[in-house]
Amino acid sequence: MLTRQSLDLRQQQTLVLTPQLQQSIKVLQLSGAELEQELAQALLENPLLERLDVQADVAADPLPEAVSGEAESSWASLEFPKHLGDKEDPDWTPESAMDQDLVAYLVEQLGLLRLSDRDRALAQILIEELDDNGYLPMSLDEVLACLPAELGIDDSDLRCALAHVQSLDPAGVGARDLSECLSLQLLHQARQLEPALLECALYLVREHVSVLASPSQLRQRCAGRYSAELVERAHHLVLRLDPKPGRAWTQNVSAYVVPDVLLVRGKDRWQAALNPLAVPRLQLVKLHDYDIETHPALLAERQKATGLLRSVNSRFVTILRVAQAIVQMQQDFFTQGIAALKPMQLADLAAELDLHESTISRATRQKYMQTPHGVMELKQFFTVGLSSTDGKADMSAASVRAQIVQMIREESPAKPLSDQQITDLLQAQGLTLARRTVAKYREAEGLAPASQRKMRAAAGV
């Protein structure tokens, strides 16, 4: 088979992203924390880039072109809280902001018990194996298999160490399953409970833990053994227990978000302005009596620094434009609350700002706004619209979910509203929804079904 070389000339159009455009897209989609990490790395690598330490005069700096004059006057009048740890706040200490995890809390209690070094070490091993909910996911045989045989540890030693762990606070920690966790909590309250009530409650959690959510099945299974009145009291007692005793130590209570955009009140309308504390202040290093043009390495670093500064500036200008458009569309929401949130899509904002939907998506992902209703991600303002049968304006899915939450909060605890009843009430207001849609919105808000709400109300939880 013969082969030969040939030249072929073709014309075609392709979309090519320049390095500068790629960097702008990357910087735009970063969150505030990720941007700080990116800039910190750039400051370490680039000798021609520096950060300004003075932030007191940030509010006096000129705003990007996208900011109106009315918003500019509000910008200059903003006052920001002083940083924790200032000299005027002598009571503040770094230790006060530190969280103690579950392991440290249990080990601290373990140090107060009179134990031998051997028992204390085994108990600490079990503590370190606990999961976030306070359960021991491994069996004692698995733990024993991981220990060196020359230590001479047997199963009885581990059972003794586990008993020490299960005696610590919170009650129920160190359990290997839900039944054992609830049993430990009941035994912890044994002195305050009637013997018959304690016996019935232990029977429920040990033998019928799988049907605790169904009072009727519990009464059927306990018929002939305990009275219906005692079963109901024991069931209410069990419902007050905590199935996840360790979760209080796993919730991050200090996950603070610095908003990228602040909402300020003008004469008659809300205005969006950039948060000066979220805007990094960078500049090129000025080298006096030094010709950078004659040094290719420094010239390349200056080009990188200039490109990064342009990308950062473009990022905040785009975020501000998007935020101002959102505020313009959602004026009623900021005044009236979630019930007044209008349906809005990415395409609506893209058409108004003459930007691509992907740009709007990047500019709203993990970007936050300080509003009268708390700090909100810009993504939260985008919600689908649900048509009404009376010809009125469409309602957003978020406002419908807020109505469902309000209905459930105002319901009678003795007669909670079922999903079908909520559907009928919404239909009476001109909004047609399927029952399964109501159930989906209710579950998304973390609300239990009507049967469970009635059961918890009867138990006082």
CSV table of C-alpha atoms in Angstrom, one decimal:
chain,number,residue,atom,x,y,z
A,1,MET,CA,0.0,0.0,0.0
A,2,LEU,CA,1.5,3.4,-1.1
A,3,THR,CA,1.3,6.5,1.1
A,4,ARG,CA,2.1,10.0,0.3
A,5,GLN,CA,2.2,13.4,2.0
A,6,SER,CA,0.0,16.2,1.0
A,7,LEU,CA,-0.9,19.8,2.2
A,8,ASP,CA,-4.5,20.7,2.9
A,9,LEU,CA,-5.8,24.2,3.5
A,10,ARG,CA,-9.0,24.7,5.5
A,11,GLN,CA,-10.9,27.5,7.2
A,12,GLN,CA,-12.8,27.0,10.4
A,13,GLN,CA,-14.0,29.0,13.4
A,14,THR,CA,-13.2,27.9,16.9
A,15,LEU,CA,-13.7,29.5,20.3
A,16,VAL,CA,-10.3,30.0,22.0
A,17,LEU,CA,-10.1,31.2,25.6
A,18,THR,CA,-7.1,33.5,26.1
A,19,PRO,CA,-5.0,33.0,29.3
A,20,GLN,CA,-6.4,36.3,30.6
A,21,LEU,CA,-10.0,35.2,30.0
A,22,GLN,CA,-9.4,31.8,31.6
A,23,GLN,CA,-8.0,33.6,34.7
A,24,SER,CA,-11.0,36.0,34.9
A,25,ILE,CA,-13.4,33.0,34.8
A,26,LYS,CA,-11.4,31.2,37.5
A,27,VAL,CA,-11.3,34.2,39.8
A,28,LEU,CA,-15.0,35.0,39.2
A,29,GLN,CA,-16.2,31.5,40.3
A,30,LEU,CA,-14.0,31.5,43.5
A,31,SER,CA,-15.7,32.1,46.8
A,32,GLY,CA,-14.4,34.8,49.2
A,33,ALA,CA,-12.3,32.3,51.2
A,34,GLU,CA,-11.0,30.7,48.1
A,35,LEU,CA,-10.1,34.1,46.6
A,36,GLU,CA,-8.1,34.9,49.8
A,37,GLN,CA,-6.1,31.7,49.4
A,38,GLU,CA,-5.5,32.3,45.8
A,39,LEU,CA,-4.2,35.9,46.5
A,40,ALA,CA,-2.1,34.7,49.4
A,41,GLN,CA,-0.4,32.2,47.1
A,42,ALA,CA,0.1,34.9,44.4
A,43,LEU,CA,1.7,37.3,47.0
A,44,LEU,CA,4.2,34.6,48.0
A,45,GLU,CA,5.2,33.8,44.4
A,46,ASN,CA,5.1,37.2,42.7
A,47,PRO,CA,7.6,39.8,44.1
A,48,LEU,CA,5.9,42.6,42.2
A,49,LEU,CA,2.6,42.2,43.9
A,50,GLU,CA,1.8,43.6,47.4
A,51,ARG,CA,-1.1,44.0,49.7
A,52,LEU,CA,-2.0,47.3,51.3
A,53,ASP,CA,-2.4,46.9,55.1
A,54,VAL,CA,-4.5,50.1,55.6
A,55,GLN,CA,-8.2,49.4,55.3
A,56,ALA,CA,-9.6,52.3,57.2
A,57,ASP,CA,-9.8,54.4,54.0
A,58,VAL,CA,-11.5,51.7,51.9
A,59,ALA,CA,-14.9,53.3,52.2
A,60,ALA,CA,-13.6,56.6,50.7
A,61,ASP,CA,-12.2,54.9,47.6
A,62,PRO,CA,-14.1,55.5,44.3
A,63,LEU,CA,-16.6,52.8,43.5
A,64,PRO,CA,-16.6,50.9,40.2
A,65,GLU,CA,-18.6,52.5,37.4
A,66,ALA,CA,-21.6,50.2,38.1
A,67,VAL,CA,-22.4,51.9,41.4
A,68,SER,CA,-24.9,54.7,41.3
A,69,GLY,CA,-24.4,58.0,43.1
A,70,GLU,CA,-27.1,57.3,45.7
A,71,ALA,CA,-25.4,54.1,46.7
A,72,GLU,CA,-22.1,55.9,46.8
A,73,SER,CA,-23.3,58.2,49.5
A,74,SER,CA,-24.5,55.2,51.5
A,75,TRP,CA,-21.2,53.5,51.0
A,76,ALA,CA,-19.3,56.3,52.6
A,77,SER,CA,-21.5,56.4,55.7
A,78,LEU,CA,-21.1,52.7,56.6
A,79,GLU,CA,-19.6,51.8,59.9
A,80,PHE,CA,-18.0,48.4,60.5
A,81,PRO,CA,-17.5,46.7,63.9
A,82,LYS,CA,-14.0,46.6,65.3
A,83,HIS,CA,-12.0,43.5,65.0
A,84,LEU,CA,-12.1,41.1,67.9
A,85,GLY,CA,-8.9,41.3,69.9
A,86,ASP,CA,-8.5,45.1,69.7
A,87,LYS,CA,-6.9,46.8,72.7
A,88,GLU,CA,-10.3,48.3,73.6
A,89,ASP,CA,-11.6,44.8,74.1
A,90,PRO,CA,-9.3,43.3,76.8
A,91,ASP,CA,-11.6,40.5,77.7
A,92,TRP,CA,-11.3,38.8,74.3
A,93,THR,CA,-8.9,35.9,74.2
A,94,PRO,CA,-8.2,33.4,71.4
A,95,GLU,CA,-9.2,30.5,73.6
A,96,SER,CA,-12.8,31.8,73.9
A,97,ALA,CA,-13.3,31.1,70.2
A,98,MET,CA,-12.0,27.6,70.3
A,99,ASP,CA,-14.5,24.6,70.1
A,100,GLN,CA,-14.1,21.5,72.1
A,101,ASP,CA,-14.9,18.3,70.2
A,102,LEU,CA,-16.5,15.2,71.6
A,103,VAL,CA,-13.3,13.2,72.0
A,104,ALA,CA,-11.6,16.0,74.1
A,105,TYR,CA,-14.8,16.4,76.2
A,106,LEU,CA,-14.9,12.6,77.0
A,107,VAL,CA,-11.1,12.3,77.6
A,108,GLU,CA,-11.4,15.2,80.1
A,109,GLN,CA,-14.1,13.4,82.0
A,110,LEU,CA,-12.1,10.2,81.8
A,111,GLY,CA,-9.2,11.9,83.6
A,112,LEU,CA,-11.5,12.4,86.6
A,113,LEU,CA,-12.2,8.7,87.1
A,114,ARG,CA,-10.1,6.5,89.3
A,115,LEU,CA,-8.8,4.0,86.8
A,116,SER,CA,-5.7,2.1,86.2
A,117,ASP,CA,-3.4,3.1,83.4
A,118,ARG,CA,-4.4,0.0,81.5
A,119,ASP,CA,-8.1,0.7,81.8
A,120,ARG,CA,-7.7,4.4,81.0
A,121,ALA,CA,-5.7,3.6,77.9
A,122,LEU,CA,-8.3,1.1,76.6
A,123,ALA,CA,-11.2,3.5,77.3
A,124,GLN,CA,-9.3,6.3,75.4
A,125,ILE,CA,-8.9,3.9,72.4
A,126,LEU,CA,-12.6,3.3,72.3
A,127,ILE,CA,-13.4,7.1,72.7
A,128,GLU,CA,-11.2,7.8,69.7
A,129,GLU,CA,-13.2,5.3,67.6
A,130,LEU,CA,-16.5,7.0,68.2
A,131,ASP,CA,-18.3,8.6,65.2
A,132,ASP,CA,-19.8,12.0,65.0
A,133,ASN,CA,-23.0,10.9,66.6
A,134,GLY,CA,-21.3,9.3,69.6
A,135,TYR,CA,-21.7,5.7,68.5
A,136,LEU,CA,-19.0,3.0,68.4
A,137,PRO,CA,-19.2,1.7,64.8
A,138,MET,CA,-16.7,-1.1,65.4
A,139,SER,CA,-17.4,-4.3,67.3
A,140,LEU,CA,-15.3,-5.1,70.3
A,141,ASP,CA,-13.9,-8.1,68.4
A,142,GLU,CA,-12.6,-5.8,65.7
A,143,VAL,CA,-11.0,-3.5,68.2
A,144,LEU,CA,-9.4,-6.5,69.9
A,145,ALA,CA,-8.0,-7.7,66.6
A,146,CYS,CA,-6.2,-4.4,66.1
A,147,LEU,CA,-4.4,-4.5,69.5
A,148,PRO,CA,-1.1,-6.3,69.9
A,149,ALA,CA,-1.4,-9.8,71.2
A,150,GLU,CA,1.5,-9.4,73.5
A,151,LEU,CA,-0.5,-7.0,75.7
A,152,GLY,CA,-2.7,-9.8,76.8
A,153,ILE,CA,-5.9,-7.9,76.4
A,154,ASP,CA,-9.1,-10.0,76.2
A,155,ASP,CA,-12.8,-9.4,75.6
A,156,SER,CA,-13.6,-8.8,79.2
A,157,ASP,CA,-11.1,-5.9,79.4
A,158,LEU,CA,-12.7,-4.2,76.5
A,159,ARG,CA,-16.2,-4.6,77.9
A,160,CYS,CA,-15.0,-3.1,81.1
A,161,ALA,CA,-13.5,-0.1,79.2
A,162,LEU,CA,-16.7,0.3,77.2
A,163,ALA,CA,-18.7,0.4,80.4
A,164,HIS,CA,-16.5,3.3,81.6
A,165,VAL,CA,-17.0,5.2,78.4
A,166,GLN,CA,-20.8,4.6,78.5
A,167,SER,CA,-20.9,6.1,82.0
A,168,LEU,CA,-19.7,9.4,80.7
A,169,ASP,CA,-21.7,12.5,79.7
A,170,PRO,CA,-23.7,12.8,77.4
A,171,ALA,CA,-25.8,9.8,78.3
A,172,GLY,CA,-25.9,7.2,75.5
A,173,VAL,CA,-22.4,7.9,74.2
A,174,GLY,CA,-20.5,4.7,73.3
A,175,ALA,CA,-23.5,2.8,72.2
A,176,ARG,CA,-23.2,0.4,69.4
A,177,ASP,CA,-26.8,0.8,68.0
A,178,LEU,CA,-29.9,2.9,68.5
A,179,SER,CA,-31.5,0.4,71.0
A,180,GLU,CA,-28.4,0.4,73.2
A,181,CYS,CA,-28.2,4.2,73.0
A,182,LEU,CA,-31.8,4.7,74.2
A,183,SER,CA,-31.4,2.1,76.9
A,184,LEU,CA,-28.3,3.8,78.3
A,185,GLN,CA,-30.3,7.1,78.5
A,186,LEU,CA,-33.2,5.4,80.2
A,187,LEU,CA,-30.9,3.8,82.8
A,188,HIS,CA,-29.3,7.1,83.4
A,189,GLN,CA,-32.7,8.4,84.5
A,190,ALA,CA,-33.6,5.3,86.4
A,191,ARG,CA,-33.7,7.1,89.8
A,192,GLN,CA,-36.3,9.6,88.6
A,193,LEU,CA,-38.6,7.1,86.9
A,194,GLU,CA,-41.2,4.7,88.2
A,195,PRO,CA,-40.0,1.1,88.1
A,196,ALA,CA,-43.0,0.0,86.0
A,197,LEU,CA,-42.5,2.9,83.5
A,198,LEU,CA,-38.8,2.2,83.3
A,199,GLU,CA,-39.4,-1.5,82.6
A,200,CYS,CA,-41.9,-0.7,79.9
A,201,ALA,CA,-39.7,1.9,78.2
A,202,LEU,CA,-36.7,-0.5,78.2
A,203,TYR,CA,-38.9,-3.2,76.7
A,204,LEU,CA,-39.9,-0.8,73.9
A,205,VAL,CA,-36.4,0.3,73.0
A,206,ARG,CA,-34.9,-3.2,73.2
A,207,GLU,CA,-37.6,-5.3,71.5
A,208,HIS,CA,-39.6,-2.9,69.3
A,209,VAL,CA,-37.2,-0.1,68.4
A,210,SER,CA,-38.1,-0.5,64.7
A,211,VAL,CA,-41.7,0.5,65.3
A,212,LEU,CA,-41.3,3.4,67.7
A,213,ALA,CA,-42.7,5.8,65.1
A,214,SER,CA,-46.0,3.9,65.1
A,215,PRO,CA,-48.0,4.1,68.4
A,216,SER,CA,-50.7,1.7,67.1
A,217,GLN,CA,-48.2,-1.1,66.3
A,218,LEU,CA,-46.6,-0.6,69.8
A,219,ARG,CA,-50.0,-1.0,71.5
A,220,GLN,CA,-50.7,-4.1,69.5
A,221,ARG,CA,-47.3,-5.7,70.3
A,222,CYS,CA,-47.5,-4.8,74.0
A,223,ALA,CA,-51.1,-5.9,74.5
A,224,GLY,CA,-51.4,-8.4,77.3
A,225,ARG,CA,-48.0,-7.4,78.7
A,226,TYR,CA,-48.5,-3.7,79.6
A,227,SER,CA,-51.6,-1.5,79.8
A,228,ALA,CA,-52.3,0.9,76.9
A,229,GLU,CA,-51.9,3.9,79.3
A,230,LEU,CA,-48.4,2.7,80.5
A,231,VAL,CA,-47.3,2.0,76.9
A,232,GLU,CA,-48.4,5.5,75.9
A,233,ARG,CA,-46.5,7.1,78.8
A,234,ALA,CA,-43.4,5.0,78.1
A,235,HIS,CA,-43.6,5.9,74.4
A,236,HIS,CA,-43.7,9.6,75.2
A,237,LEU,CA,-40.7,9.1,77.5
A,238,VAL,CA,-38.7,7.5,74.7
A,239,LEU,CA,-39.5,10.3,72.3
A,240,ARG,CA,-37.8,12.7,74.6
A,241,LEU,CA,-34.5,10.9,74.3
A,242,ASP,CA,-31.7,11.9,72.0
A,243,PRO,CA,-30.9,9.3,69.3
A,244,LYS,CA,-27.6,11.1,68.4
A,245,PRO,CA,-26.0,12.2,71.7
A,246,GLY,CA,-22.8,13.3,70.1
A,247,ARG,CA,-24.2,15.6,67.4
A,248,ALA,CA,-24.0,18.7,69.7
A,249,TRP,CA,-20.2,18.6,69.4
A,250,THR,CA,-20.2,18.2,65.6
A,251,GLN,CA,-22.2,21.2,64.8
A,252,ASN,CA,-20.0,24.0,63.6
A,253,VAL,CA,-21.2,27.1,65.4
A,254,SER,CA,-18.4,29.4,64.2
A,255,ALA,CA,-18.8,29.0,60.4
A,256,TYR,CA,-19.0,32.7,59.7
A,257,VAL,CA,-19.5,34.1,56.2
A,258,VAL,CA,-18.2,37.5,55.1
A,259,PRO,CA,-20.8,39.0,52.7
A,260,ASP,CA,-19.5,40.2,49.4
A,261,VAL,CA,-22.4,42.6,49.0
A,262,LEU,CA,-24.1,44.9,51.5
A,263,LEU,CA,-27.6,46.1,51.3
A,264,VAL,CA,-28.1,49.8,52.1
A,265,ARG,CA,-31.3,51.8,52.3
A,266,GLY,CA,-31.6,54.8,50.0
A,267,LYS,CA,-34.3,57.4,49.9
A,268,ASP,CA,-37.1,55.1,48.8
A,269,ARG,CA,-35.3,52.0,47.5
A,270,TRP,CA,-32.7,49.4,48.5
A,271,GLN,CA,-29.3,49.7,47.0
A,272,ALA,CA,-26.5,47.1,46.7
A,273,ALA,CA,-22.9,48.0,47.4
A,274,LEU,CA,-19.7,46.0,47.7
A,275,ASN,CA,-18.5,45.2,51.2
A,276,PRO,CA,-15.1,47.1,51.5
A,277,LEU,CA,-13.9,44.5,54.0
A,278,ALA,CA,-14.3,41.8,51.3
A,279,VAL,CA,-12.5,43.6,48.6
A,280,PRO,CA,-8.7,42.9,48.7
A,281,ARG,CA,-6.5,45.9,48.3
A,282,LEU,CA,-3.5,44.9,46.1
A,283,GLN,CA,-1.1,47.0,44.0
A,284,LEU,CA,2.0,46.6,42.0
A,285,VAL,CA,5.3,47.2,43.7
A,286,LYS,CA,7.0,50.4,42.6
A,287,LEU,CA,10.6,49.9,41.8
A,288,HIS,CA,12.3,53.3,41.7
A,289,ASP,CA,15.4,53.7,39.5
A,290,TYR,CA,15.0,50.2,38.1
A,291,ASP,CA,14.3,49.4,34.5
A,292,ILE,CA,12.0,46.3,34.5
A,293,GLU,CA,11.9,46.3,30.7
A,294,THR,CA,15.5,45.0,30.6
A,295,HIS,CA,14.8,42.0,32.8
A,296,PRO,CA,12.5,39.4,31.1
A,297,ALA,CA,11.8,37.5,34.4
A,298,LEU,CA,10.6,40.6,36.2
A,299,LEU,CA,8.6,41.7,33.1
A,300,ALA,CA,6.8,38.4,33.1
A,301,GLU,CA,6.0,38.7,36.8
A,302,ARG,CA,4.6,42.2,36.2
A,303,GLN,CA,2.4,40.9,33.4
A,304,LYS,CA,1.1,38.2,35.7
A,305,ALA,CA,0.4,40.7,38.5
A,306,THR,CA,-1.3,43.1,36.2
A,307,GLY,CA,-3.5,40.3,34.8
A,308,LEU,CA,-4.5,39.2,38.3
A,309,LEU,CA,-5.4,42.7,39.4
A,310,ARG,CA,-7.6,43.1,36.3
A,311,SER,CA,-9.3,39.7,37.0
A,312,VAL,CA,-10.0,40.7,40.6
A,313,ASN,CA,-11.4,44.1,39.6
A,314,SER,CA,-13.5,42.5,36.9
A,315,ARG,CA,-14.8,39.9,39.5
A,316,PHE,CA,-16.1,42.5,41.9
A,317,VAL,CA,-17.6,44.7,39.1
A,318,THR,CA,-19.5,41.7,37.8
A,319,ILE,CA,-20.7,40.7,41.2
A,320,LEU,CA,-21.9,44.2,41.9
A,321,ARG,CA,-23.8,44.4,38.6
A,322,VAL,CA,-25.5,41.1,39.3
A,323,ALA,CA,-26.3,42.1,42.9
A,324,GLN,CA,-27.8,45.4,41.8
A,325,ALA,CA,-30.0,43.7,39.2
A,326,ILE,CA,-31.2,41.2,41.9
A,327,VAL,CA,-32.0,44.0,44.3
A,328,GLN,CA,-33.8,45.9,41.6
A,329,MET,CA,-36.1,42.9,40.9
A,330,GLN,CA,-36.6,41.9,44.6
A,331,GLN,CA,-37.4,45.2,46.3
A,332,ASP,CA,-40.6,43.7,47.9
A,333,PHE,CA,-38.7,40.8,49.3
A,334,PHE,CA,-36.3,43.0,51.3
A,335,THR,CA,-39.2,44.9,52.8
A,336,GLN,CA,-41.9,42.2,53.2
A,337,GLY,CA,-39.9,39.0,53.6
A,338,ILE,CA,-39.8,35.6,51.9
A,339,ALA,CA,-43.5,35.6,51.0
A,340,ALA,CA,-42.8,38.5,48.6
A,341,LEU,CA,-39.9,36.7,46.8
A,342,LYS,CA,-40.6,36.9,43.0
A,343,PRO,CA,-39.7,34.0,40.7
A,344,MET,CA,-36.5,34.7,38.8
A,345,GLN,CA,-34.3,32.6,36.5
A,346,LEU,CA,-30.7,33.0,35.4
A,347,ALA,CA,-31.9,33.7,31.9
A,348,ASP,CA,-33.9,36.8,33.2
A,349,LEU,CA,-30.8,38.4,34.6
A,350,ALA,CA,-28.6,37.3,31.7
A,351,ALA,CA,-30.9,39.1,29.3
A,352,GLU,CA,-31.1,42.3,31.3
A,353,LEU,CA,-27.3,42.5,31.9
A,354,ASP,CA,-26.3,41.2,28.5
A,355,LEU,CA,-24.2,38.5,30.1
A,356,HIS,CA,-24.1,34.7,29.5
A,357,GLU,CA,-26.0,32.5,32.0
A,358,SER,CA,-22.8,30.8,33.0
A,359,THR,CA,-21.4,34.1,34.0
A,360,ILE,CA,-24.4,34.8,36.2
A,361,SER,CA,-24.1,31.4,37.7
A,362,ARG,CA,-20.4,31.9,38.6
A,363,ALA,CA,-21.1,35.4,39.9
A,364,THR,CA,-23.8,34.1,42.3
A,365,ARG,CA,-22.3,30.8,43.5
A,366,GLN,CA,-20.9,31.1,47.0
A,367,LYS,CA,-21.3,34.9,46.9
A,368,TYR,CA,-23.3,36.4,49.8
A,369,MET,CA,-25.4,39.5,50.5
A,370,GLN,CA,-26.1,41.0,53.8
A,371,THR,CA,-29.9,41.6,53.9
A,372,PRO,CA,-32.5,42.6,56.6
A,373,HIS,CA,-33.3,38.8,56.7
A,374,GLY,CA,-29.8,37.7,57.3
A,375,VAL,CA,-26.8,36.8,55.1
A,376,MET,CA,-28.1,35.0,52.0
A,377,GLU,CA,-26.3,33.4,49.0
A,378,LEU,CA,-27.1,35.2,45.8
A,379,LYS,CA,-28.2,31.8,44.4
A,380,GLN,CA,-31.1,31.7,46.8
A,381,PHE,CA,-32.8,34.5,44.9
A,382,PHE,CA,-33.3,32.3,41.9
A,383,THR,CA,-36.4,30.2,42.2
A,384,VAL,CA,-39.0,28.7,39.8
A,385,GLY,CA,-42.4,30.3,39.4
A,386,LEU,CA,-45.7,28.5,40.2
A,387,SER,CA,-48.7,29.6,38.2
A,388,SER,CA,-51.9,30.6,40.0
A,389,THR,CA,-55.4,29.8,38.7
A,390,ASP,CA,-56.8,33.3,39.4
A,391,GLY,CA,-54.6,35.0,36.8
A,392,LYS,CA,-52.5,36.8,39.3
A,393,ALA,CA,-48.7,37.1,39.2
A,394,ASP,CA,-46.8,33.8,39.5
A,395,MET,CA,-45.5,32.9,43.0
A,396,SER,CA,-42.0,31.7,43.6
A,397,ALA,CA,-41.5,28.2,45.0
A,398,ALA,CA,-39.7,29.7,48.0
A,399,SER,CA,-42.7,31.8,48.9
A,400,VAL,CA,-45.0,28.8,48.7
A,401,ARG,CA,-42.7,26.9,51.0
A,402,ALA,CA,-42.8,29.8,53.4
A,403,GLN,CA,-46.6,29.6,53.3
A,404,ILE,CA,-46.5,25.9,54.1
A,405,VAL,CA,-44.2,26.5,57.1
A,406,GLN,CA,-46.5,29.3,58.3
A,407,MET,CA,-49.6,27.0,58.1
A,408,ILE,CA,-47.8,24.3,60.0
A,409,ARG,CA,-46.7,26.8,62.7
A,410,GLU,CA,-50.2,28.1,63.2
A,411,GLU,CA,-51.9,24.7,63.2
A,412,SER,CA,-53.5,23.1,66.2
A,413,PRO,CA,-51.1,20.7,67.9
A,414,ALA,CA,-53.9,18.3,68.6
A,415,LYS,CA,-55.1,18.4,65.0
A,416,PRO,CA,-52.1,19.0,62.7
A,417,LEU,CA,-52.7,19.7,59.0
A,418,SER,CA,-52.1,16.8,56.7
A,419,ASP,CA,-50.4,17.3,53.3
A,420,GLN,CA,-53.8,17.0,51.6
A,421,GLN,CA,-55.4,19.6,53.8
A,422,ILE,CA,-52.4,22.0,53.1
A,423,THR,CA,-53.0,21.3,49.4
A,424,ASP,CA,-56.7,22.2,49.7
A,425,LEU,CA,-55.8,25.4,51.6
A,426,LEU,CA,-53.4,26.5,48.9
A,427,GLN,CA,-55.9,25.6,46.2
A,428,ALA,CA,-58.4,27.9,47.9
A,429,GLN,CA,-55.9,30.7,47.5
A,430,GLY,CA,-55.7,30.1,43.8
A,431,LEU,CA,-52.5,28.0,43.7
A,432,THR,CA,-52.8,24.4,42.4
A,433,LEU,CA,-50.2,22.0,43.7
A,434,ALA,CA,-50.0,18.2,43.8
A,435,ARG,CA,-50.0,16.6,47.2
A,436,ARG,CA,-46.6,15.1,46.6
A,437,THR,CA,-45.2,18.5,45.8
A,438,VAL,CA,-46.5,19.8,49.2
A,439,ALA,CA,-44.9,16.8,50.8
A,440,LYS,CA,-41.6,17.5,49.0
A,441,TYR,CA,-41.6,21.2,50.1
A,442,ARG,CA,-42.5,20.1,53.7
A,443,GLU,CA,-39.6,17.6,53.8
A,444,ALA,CA,-37.2,20.2,52.4
A,445,GLU,CA,-38.1,22.5,55.3
A,446,GLY,CA,-37.3,19.7,57.8
A,447,LEU,CA,-40.9,19.3,58.9
A,448,ALA,CA,-42.3,15.9,59.9
A,449,PRO,CA,-45.6,14.4,58.6
A,450,ALA,CA,-48.8,15.2,60.5
A,451,SER,CA,-48.9,11.9,62.4
A,452,GLN,CA,-45.4,12.5,63.8
A,453,ARG,CA,-46.1,16.1,64.7
A,454,LYS,CA,-49.2,15.0,66.6
A,455,MET,CA,-47.2,12.3,68.4
A,456,ARG,CA,-44.5,14.7,69.4
A,457,ALA,CA,-47.0,17.3,70.5
A,458,ALA,CA,-48.7,14.8,72.7
A,459,ALA,CA,-45.2,13.8,74.2
A,460,GLY,CA,-44.4,17.5,74.8
A,461,VAL,CA,-41.3,17.4,72.5
